[in-house]
Amino acid sequence: GSITVNSGTVFGTNAQIIAANNSNQISSFAAKNLTVDEGTLTTDEANTLAGITTGVVTATLTTGAIASFANLGETNNAFSALVNDGSLDASALNALNAKSSGGVITVSATTITGNATDIAAAYAANTAGTIAGLGNEAVTINNTGNVLASEVNSINAATTGVVTLTGVTRVSGTAADINTAYASNAVGTIAGLGNEAVTITGTTSAAADINTANTNTTGVVTVDSTTITGTPAQLTTLYAANTAGTVAGLGNEAITIT
């Protein structure tokens, strides 16, 4: 006789699930959730199970380097895995994490590299629990050109390792965010800053904060704010720097003297 599977989820080893699905005596698993409750799967085995059903496949993948997971297919399954590279590219880690909607990607890396947006996303996923194992690795931000100070600060707060910036020629953000990044550079939790151009954003900026930013870099500090606040002394210092060319962008903004 035939066996009809009424349960929404089928549990078993990979071999048991495949054998049952191939049996002419058992109803189709095409819409069932499949949970591999023993052993690990290669990516090929995971893709085969995913191809059986429109439901969710829950399984642990065989430990390996990030490249070994590149051919993992669908994105709606709950795959967990241990990635054992010593150094990881954040974009590749995020791509793997995106392929698992309910599992956890655990890493053992001691170095994370990539652009600031990708690295910040990886640490946000670590906080959310879809990635695990991050928190004490060295980080290399390799943006070419601009980097957001807020992203650099977020990354610096997420790891006890040193965050090194390479290739960055401009740092942008609010004066407060920019000064936080340079203060961290001064104490050594961030490295590589000191000669970049700076763009200060935000509708209102304090003259004291812009002056601080100007002392932190040999690059030109461009101010995009439309209102500047500060004491007469702070404002005098700021506009003198604008005249000298170490600060730029000032000349038609509103001023509030405090």
mmCIF file with all atom_site columns, N, CA and C in Angstrom, residues 43 46-47 50 69-77 79 98-99:
data_model
loop_
_atom_site.group_PDB
_atom_site.id
_atom_site.type_symbol
_atom_site.label_atom_id
_atom_site.label_alt_id
_atom_site.label_comp_id
_atom_site.label_asym_id
_atom_site.label_entity_id
_atom_site.label_seq_id
_atom_site.pdbx_PDB_ins_code
_atom_site.Cartn_x
_atom_site.Cartn_y
_atom_site.Cartn_z
_atom_site.occupancy
_atom_site.B_iso_or_equiv
_atom_site.pdbx_formal_charge
_atom_site.auth_seq_id
_atom_site.auth_comp_id
_atom_site.auth_asym_id
_atom_site.auth_atom_id
_atom_site.pdbx_PDB_model_num
ATOM 1  N N  . THR A 1 43 ? 27.341 21.199 -0.062 1.00 0.00 ? 43 THR A N  1
ATOM 2  C CA . THR A 1 43 ? 26.457 22.139 -0.752 1.00 0.00 ? 43 THR A CA 1
ATOM 3  C C  . THR A 1 43 ? 25.675 21.444 -1.863 1.00 0.00 ? 43 THR A C  1
ATOM 4  N N  . ALA A 1 46 ? 22.839 19.753 -0.172 1.00 0.00 ? 46 ALA A N  1
ATOM 5  C CA . ALA A 1 46 ? 21.867 20.759 0.254  1.00 0.00 ? 46 ALA A CA 1
ATOM 6  C C  . ALA A 1 46 ? 21.024 21.234 -0.925 1.00 0.00 ? 46 ALA A C  1
ATOM 7  N N  . ASN A 1 47 ? 21.673 21.449 -2.059 1.00 0.00 ? 47 ASN A N  1
ATOM 8  C CA . ASN A 1 47 ? 20.943 21.884 -3.254 1.00 0.00 ? 47 ASN A CA 1
ATOM 9  C C  . ASN A 1 47 ? 19.974 20.810 -3.730 1.00 0.00 ? 47 ASN A C  1
ATOM 10 N N  . ALA A 1 50 ? 16.982 20.915 -1.429 1.00 0.00 ? 50 ALA A N  1
ATOM 11 C CA . ALA A 1 50 ? 16.210 22.124 -1.713 1.00 0.00 ? 50 ALA A CA 1
ATOM 12 C C  . ALA A 1 50 ? 15.397 21.979 -2.988 1.00 0.00 ? 50 ALA A C  1
ATOM 13 N N  . PHE A 1 69 ? 31.198 27.233 -0.215 1.00 0.00 ? 69 PHE A N  1
ATOM 14 C CA . PHE A 1 69 ? 29.750 27.422 -0.149 1.00 0.00 ? 69 PHE A CA 1
ATOM 15 C C  . PHE A 1 69 ? 29.217 28.255 -1.323 1.00 0.00 ? 69 PHE A C  1
ATOM 16 N N  . ALA A 1 70 ? 30.076 28.574 -2.267 1.00 0.00 ? 70 ALA A N  1
ATOM 17 C CA . ALA A 1 70 ? 29.702 29.505 -3.334 1.00 0.00 ? 70 ALA A CA 1
ATOM 18 C C  . ALA A 1 70 ? 28.558 28.994 -4.194 1.00 0.00 ? 70 ALA A C  1
ATOM 19 N N  . ASN A 1 71 ? 28.454 27.676 -4.373 1.00 0.00 ? 71 ASN A N  1
ATOM 20 C CA . ASN A 1 71 ? 27.420 27.150 -5.268 1.00 0.00 ? 71 ASN A CA 1
ATOM 21 C C  . ASN A 1 71 ? 26.117 26.819 -4.543 1.00 0.00 ? 71 ASN A C  1
ATOM 22 N N  . LEU A 1 72 ? 26.001 27.210 -3.275 1.00 0.00 ? 72 LEU A N  1
ATOM 23 C CA . LEU A 1 72 ? 24.749 26.997 -2.553 1.00 0.00 ? 72 LEU A CA 1
ATOM 24 C C  . LEU A 1 72 ? 23.644 27.784 -3.246 1.00 0.00 ? 72 LEU A C  1
ATOM 25 N N  . GLY A 1 73 ? 22.506 27.122 -3.475 1.00 0.00 ? 73 GLY A N  1
ATOM 26 C CA . GLY A 1 73 ? 21.488 27.709 -4.328 1.00 0.00 ? 73 GLY A CA 1
ATOM 27 C C  . GLY A 1 73 ? 20.474 28.593 -3.643 1.00 0.00 ? 73 GLY A C  1
ATOM 28 N N  . GLU A 1 74 ? 19.311 28.050 -3.328 1.00 0.00 ? 74 GLU A N  1
ATOM 29 C CA . GLU A 1 74 ? 18.167 28.836 -2.877 1.00 0.00 ? 74 GLU A CA 1
ATOM 30 C C  . GLU A 1 74 ? 18.466 29.645 -1.612 1.00 0.00 ? 74 GLU A C  1
ATOM 31 N N  . THR A 1 75 ? 17.614 30.635 -1.352 1.00 0.00 ? 75 THR A N  1
ATOM 32 C CA . THR A 1 75 ? 17.854 31.546 -0.221 1.00 0.00 ? 75 THR A CA 1
ATOM 33 C C  . THR A 1 75 ? 16.805 31.432 0.875  1.00 0.00 ? 75 THR A C  1
ATOM 34 N N  . ASN A 1 76 ? 15.858 30.490 0.762  1.00 0.00 ? 76 ASN A N  1
ATOM 35 C CA . ASN A 1 76 ? 14.782 30.434 1.755  1.00 0.00 ? 76 ASN A CA 1
ATOM 36 C C  . ASN A 1 76 ? 14.949 29.294 2.746  1.00 0.00 ? 76 ASN A C  1
ATOM 37 N N  . ASN A 1 77 ? 16.139 28.716 2.799  1.00 0.00 ? 77 ASN A N  1
ATOM 38 C CA . ASN A 1 77 ? 16.366 27.566 3.667  1.00 0.00 ? 77 ASN A CA 1
ATOM 39 C C  . ASN A 1 77 ? 17.172 27.934 4.913  1.00 0.00 ? 77 ASN A C  1
ATOM 40 N N  . PHE A 1 79 ? 19.996 26.999 6.615  1.00 0.00 ? 79 PHE A N  1
ATOM 41 C CA . PHE A 1 79 ? 21.282 26.314 6.644  1.00 0.00 ? 79 PHE A CA 1
ATOM 42 C C  . PHE A 1 79 ? 22.205 26.977 7.665  1.00 0.00 ? 79 PHE A C  1
ATOM 43 N N  . ALA A 1 98 ? 23.063 35.581 3.366  1.00 0.00 ? 98 ALA A N  1
ATOM 44 C CA . ALA A 1 98 ? 21.805 35.849 2.660  1.00 0.00 ? 98 ALA A CA 1
ATOM 45 C C  . ALA A 1 98 ? 21.168 34.583 2.116  1.00 0.00 ? 98 ALA A C  1
ATOM 46 N N  . LYS A 1 99 ? 21.939 33.509 1.991  1.00 0.00 ? 99 LYS A N  1
ATOM 47 C CA . LYS A 1 99 ? 21.412 32.249 1.475  1.00 0.00 ? 99 LYS A CA 1
ATOM 48 C C  . LYS A 1 99 ? 20.787 31.389 2.564  1.00 0.00 ? 99 LYS A C  1
#
